[in-house]
XYZ file of C-alpha atoms in Angstrom:
338
model
C -33.012 1.533 6.716
C -33.902 -0.233 9.925
C -36.560 2.108 10.973
C -38.114 1.745 7.589
C -38.365 -1.925 8.154
C -35.531 -2.899 5.709
C -33.599 -6.028 6.905
C -29.960 -5.320 6.727
C -27.488 -8.023 5.429
C -24.855 -9.336 7.666
C -22.121 -7.271 5.885
C -24.462 -4.144 6.208
C -24.814 -4.867 9.748
C -20.941 -4.732 10.009
C -20.828 -1.413 8.236
C -23.359 0.094 10.886
C -21.111 -1.450 13.656
C -17.950 0.013 12.115
C -19.849 3.443 12.014
C -20.775 3.061 15.630
C -17.270 2.644 16.533
C -15.940 5.517 14.497
C -18.448 7.966 15.988
C -17.368 6.949 19.544
C -20.531 4.951 20.261
C -18.125 2.193 21.642
C -20.729 0.437 23.971
C -23.352 0.160 21.202
C -20.819 -1.063 18.782
C -19.484 -3.635 21.024
C -22.948 -4.885 21.869
C -24.014 -5.042 18.169
C -20.783 -6.653 17.213
C -21.229 -9.515 19.764
C -24.838 -10.046 18.664
C -23.577 -10.258 15.082
C -20.930 -12.811 15.933
C -23.726 -15.091 17.274
C -25.307 -15.473 14.084
C -24.215 -18.501 11.713
C -24.129 -16.326 8.741
C -21.892 -13.682 10.371
C -19.190 -12.575 7.804
C -15.704 -13.586 8.574
C -14.822 -9.890 8.610
C -16.676 -9.506 11.758
C -14.210 -11.559 13.655
C -11.364 -9.381 12.254
C -13.219 -6.311 13.421
C -13.698 -7.873 16.883
C -9.834 -8.424 16.902
C -9.108 -4.824 15.682
C -11.723 -2.983 18.121
C -11.705 -5.254 21.296
C -8.550 -7.348 21.009
C -6.380 -5.303 23.345
C -9.197 -5.306 25.795
C -10.232 -8.884 25.770
C -7.291 -10.937 23.935
C -8.899 -14.319 24.972
C -12.097 -13.776 23.541
C -10.881 -12.267 20.451
C -8.747 -15.402 19.914
C -11.771 -17.610 20.499
C -13.836 -15.862 17.913
C -11.098 -15.822 15.387
C -10.511 -19.663 15.682
C -14.267 -20.246 15.443
C -14.685 -18.013 12.483
C -11.525 -19.559 10.753
C -13.228 -23.102 11.156
C -16.207 -21.689 9.375
C -14.511 -19.705 6.723
C -11.021 -21.299 6.051
C -10.717 -19.262 2.957
C -10.844 -15.840 4.913
C -7.608 -14.157 4.376
C -8.325 -11.522 6.850
C -8.794 -13.982 9.631
C -5.825 -16.041 8.670
C -3.542 -12.970 8.473
C -4.668 -12.002 12.158
C -4.222 -15.482 13.460
C -0.776 -15.699 11.952
C 0.300 -12.441 13.551
C -0.942 -13.438 16.903
C 0.955 -16.854 16.803
C 4.162 -15.098 15.825
C 3.657 -12.450 18.611
C 3.066 -15.307 21.154
C 5.989 -17.422 19.941
C 3.892 -19.925 18.293
C 5.612 -19.984 14.924
C 5.065 -23.693 14.407
C 1.488 -23.289 14.674
C 1.361 -20.397 12.472
C 3.317 -22.165 9.648
C 1.262 -25.282 10.182
C -1.979 -23.352 9.537
C -0.408 -21.637 6.457
C 0.791 -24.883 5.015
C -2.703 -26.416 5.405
C -4.429 -23.857 3.063
C -5.273 -25.472 -0.034
C -5.291 -23.849 -3.362
C -3.179 -20.918 -1.905
C -3.740 -17.684 -3.751
C -1.031 -14.858 -4.205
C -2.067 -13.245 -0.882
C -1.587 -16.606 1.183
C 1.750 -17.389 -0.620
C 2.794 -13.782 0.202
C 1.977 -14.400 3.865
C 3.651 -17.746 4.003
C 6.748 -15.990 2.495
C 6.746 -13.188 4.975
C 6.385 -15.462 7.883
C 9.189 -17.719 6.829
C 11.381 -14.762 6.094
C 10.633 -13.398 9.685
C 11.677 -16.745 11.038
C 14.903 -16.859 9.078
C 13.975 -19.468 6.381
C 14.978 -17.323 3.590
C 15.248 -20.076 0.886
C 11.793 -21.404 1.561
C 10.476 -17.636 1.818
C 11.986 -16.870 -1.395
C 10.148 -19.615 -3.216
C 6.954 -18.605 -1.794
C 7.172 -15.081 -2.486
C 8.410 -15.715 -6.202
C 5.288 -17.820 -6.651
C 3.093 -15.005 -5.372
C 4.958 -12.521 -7.406
C 4.658 -14.582 -10.518
C 1.031 -15.040 -10.034
C 0.304 -11.380 -9.250
C 3.311 -8.852 -9.936
C 1.068 -6.165 -8.576
C 0.791 -7.689 -5.147
C 1.580 -5.067 -2.401
C 4.886 -5.578 -0.623
C 6.150 -8.430 -3.064
C 9.094 -6.449 -4.381
C 10.177 -5.020 -1.095
C 10.187 -8.266 0.514
C 12.036 -9.949 -2.299
C 14.649 -7.334 -2.131
C 14.694 -7.872 1.857
C 15.268 -11.481 1.385
C 17.958 -11.092 -1.391
C 19.866 -8.675 0.811
C 19.675 -10.864 3.816
C 20.938 -13.754 1.794
C 23.750 -11.605 0.236
C 22.616 -12.593 -3.074
C 21.709 -9.459 -4.795
C 24.567 -9.501 -7.204
C 23.854 -13.059 -8.305
C 20.244 -12.233 -8.661
C 20.979 -9.215 -10.676
C 23.148 -11.265 -13.037
C 20.379 -13.978 -13.559
C 17.614 -11.422 -14.228
C 19.902 -9.320 -16.451
C 20.537 -12.332 -18.686
C 16.945 -13.157 -18.770
C 16.184 -9.497 -19.557
C 18.832 -9.460 -22.257
C 17.205 -12.681 -23.855
C 13.836 -11.004 -23.826
C 12.398 -13.606 -21.576
C 11.786 -11.705 -18.320
C 8.227 -10.783 -17.646
C 7.298 -7.183 -16.628
C 7.146 -8.102 -12.936
C 10.772 -9.418 -13.205
C 11.915 -6.395 -14.956
C 10.693 -4.073 -12.321
C 12.332 -6.231 -9.697
C 15.445 -6.078 -11.684
C 15.157 -2.332 -11.812
C 14.667 -2.211 -8.084
C 17.944 -4.451 -7.442
C 19.838 -1.984 -9.777
C 18.541 0.939 -7.700
C 19.674 -1.095 -4.624
C 23.151 -1.391 -5.941
C 23.364 2.388 -7.090
C 23.057 1.742 -10.863
C 20.353 4.219 -11.218
C 20.962 4.863 -14.833
C 20.421 1.347 -15.998
C 17.411 1.199 -13.642
C 15.897 4.248 -15.436
C 16.293 2.574 -18.758
C 14.331 -0.344 -17.674
C 11.611 1.613 -16.039
C 11.505 3.689 -19.112
C 10.797 0.669 -21.249
C 8.143 -0.678 -18.708
C 6.404 2.736 -18.766
C 6.475 2.973 -22.435
C 5.233 -0.667 -23.269
C 2.738 -1.332 -20.383
C 0.033 0.689 -18.448
C 0.781 -1.600 -15.575
C 2.563 -1.980 -13.039
C 1.728 1.675 -11.646
C 4.540 1.326 -9.225
C 7.045 1.354 -12.108
C 5.766 5.011 -12.688
C 6.475 5.987 -9.209
C 9.965 4.358 -9.400
C 10.657 6.192 -12.606
C 9.465 9.411 -11.082
C 11.745 9.060 -8.228
C 14.655 8.304 -10.568
C 14.019 11.316 -12.631
C 13.774 13.460 -9.602
C 17.039 11.882 -8.051
C 18.831 13.011 -11.377
C 17.233 16.384 -11.317
C 16.304 16.093 -14.845
C 12.576 16.660 -16.090
C 11.136 17.284 -12.724
C 7.697 18.431 -14.361
C 7.456 14.754 -15.943
C 8.492 13.377 -12.630
C 5.716 15.283 -10.804
C 3.162 14.088 -13.469
C 3.893 10.529 -13.185
C 4.120 10.459 -9.407
C 0.755 12.394 -8.979
C -1.041 10.230 -11.635
C -0.191 7.005 -9.663
C -1.325 8.736 -6.396
C -4.587 9.514 -7.800
C -5.051 5.907 -8.790
C -3.640 4.566 -5.647
C -4.345 7.113 -2.951
C -3.919 4.819 0.022
C -0.597 3.359 -1.245
C 2.249 4.670 1.183
C 4.807 4.114 -1.551
C 2.893 6.092 -4.192
C 2.533 8.940 -1.607
C 6.155 8.901 -0.618
C 6.991 9.298 -4.371
C 4.988 12.367 -4.666
C 6.745 13.919 -1.618
C 10.260 13.051 -3.068
C 9.332 14.894 -6.294
C 8.061 17.788 -4.290
C 11.251 17.849 -2.209
C 13.349 17.986 -5.402
C 11.380 20.729 -6.668
C 12.068 22.650 -3.245
C 8.331 22.504 -2.317
C 9.419 21.483 1.236
C 6.137 22.019 3.257
C 4.317 20.037 0.517
C 6.812 17.309 0.620
C 6.666 17.218 4.360
C 2.948 16.675 4.368
C 3.313 13.802 1.911
C 5.994 12.056 3.833
C 3.854 12.414 7.088
C 0.806 11.164 5.374
C 2.806 8.166 4.004
C 3.790 7.156 7.303
C 0.267 7.534 8.649
C -1.072 5.328 5.723
C 1.457 2.669 6.579
C 0.254 2.634 10.214
C -3.551 2.736 9.256
C -3.007 -0.290 6.879
C -1.106 -2.122 9.867
C 1.930 -2.297 7.652
C 5.616 -1.733 8.816
C 6.626 1.876 8.142
C 9.518 1.811 5.593
C 12.719 3.295 6.776
C 12.879 5.366 3.331
C 9.629 7.104 4.486
C 11.200 8.174 7.749
C 14.518 9.107 5.941
C 12.483 11.245 3.329
C 10.497 12.879 6.250
C 13.973 13.650 7.716
C 15.245 15.104 4.516
C 12.166 17.431 4.335
C 12.581 18.639 7.958
C 16.348 19.153 7.439
C 15.394 21.147 4.352
C 13.184 23.297 6.453
C 16.138 23.937 9.063
C 14.227 21.618 11.753
C 17.260 19.788 12.477
C 16.191 18.197 15.846
C 12.981 16.741 14.382
C 15.096 15.707 11.133
C 17.621 13.893 13.524
C 14.607 12.038 15.264
C 13.335 10.970 11.744
C 16.863 9.606 10.658
C 17.198 7.809 13.864
C 13.814 6.138 13.398
C 14.897 5.128 9.905
C 18.136 3.616 11.048
C 16.333 1.767 13.914
C 13.979 0.294 11.410
C 16.896 -1.033 9.283
C 20.761 0.267 9.790
C 21.301 -0.960 6.022
C 18.560 0.578 4.314
C 19.149 2.591 1.110
C 20.004 6.017 2.242
C 21.363 4.875 5.654
C 24.904 6.200 4.968
C 23.310 9.614 4.202
C 21.164 9.592 7.133
C 24.210 9.061 9.273
C 26.030 11.734 7.561
C 23.126 14.246 8.232
C 23.193 13.211 11.842
C 26.625 13.903 12.255
C 26.373 17.258 10.535
C 26.139 20.400 12.863
C 22.944 21.486 14.028
C 21.098 24.291 11.913
C 17.854 24.213 13.772
C 16.998 27.859 14.421
C 13.835 26.953 16.431
C 16.080 24.956 18.940
C 18.614 27.768 19.048
C 15.810 30.186 19.988
């Protein structure tokens, strides 16, 4: 386009820069990115890109660019998120919280970031309020269900929360997001049959949330009933949310229950890769499920490594007891014996 005399927009220039980095033209990419950042109309995403590509090599400059860009674009969530992560990593929690609190008209993403930051710092009550506000505004928000469960678990309030949500559900006043959260709490507490009833109702009455279909698929697979339906549900969600690590993990779990171990293994590996690509924490369940697939394939040493990773991420995650049991079981790894 440039050779034809077409002027690229700043966003198109950023696309070109990303392409240079991806094909290994690091020097050209860096030079072009620095040039783009000198422009007053540079997109906020350019600062995030510099932090991603050059932050490890030049952290001071990356931070300076982020600060300048956030002054220009205080509504940029990508820049806000990176600045928050940097402050927390450098022990500047007060600065991170102050910046988050100053955001006016905070949308669900910002509320979620506030909640995650507060939870990380141990302010679980304040974190709960922020994440609930985010969740009510957007029940489809990635990570909201998982973060709320983590908060309730750390508070030791899963039972009381379940009771409150159950009463609202029985009265018919619990919105679909709350129903899904109740279902997740029931799964957490081992009440899978009741959880399945709730997810069946959600799937029957609403095309959203898609993650409820993944949850139902996993529950069907766990019970060993209607594995074909479980596969159809899980694969449908994966087609619509192909970069959602939880959706990919659900497909893998169904494959595992259908004894398609190799296919399951690839799905679990991809789920972990997706979480890392999206700069999200790897869920201990993903590592645990990877371990189950490896164990089913008699690759016990690799399975043990996966179980240990899962327990290191969270020693109390759902499945932790089974991971410990399998770790203590005698090795059947034929490759290690040979």
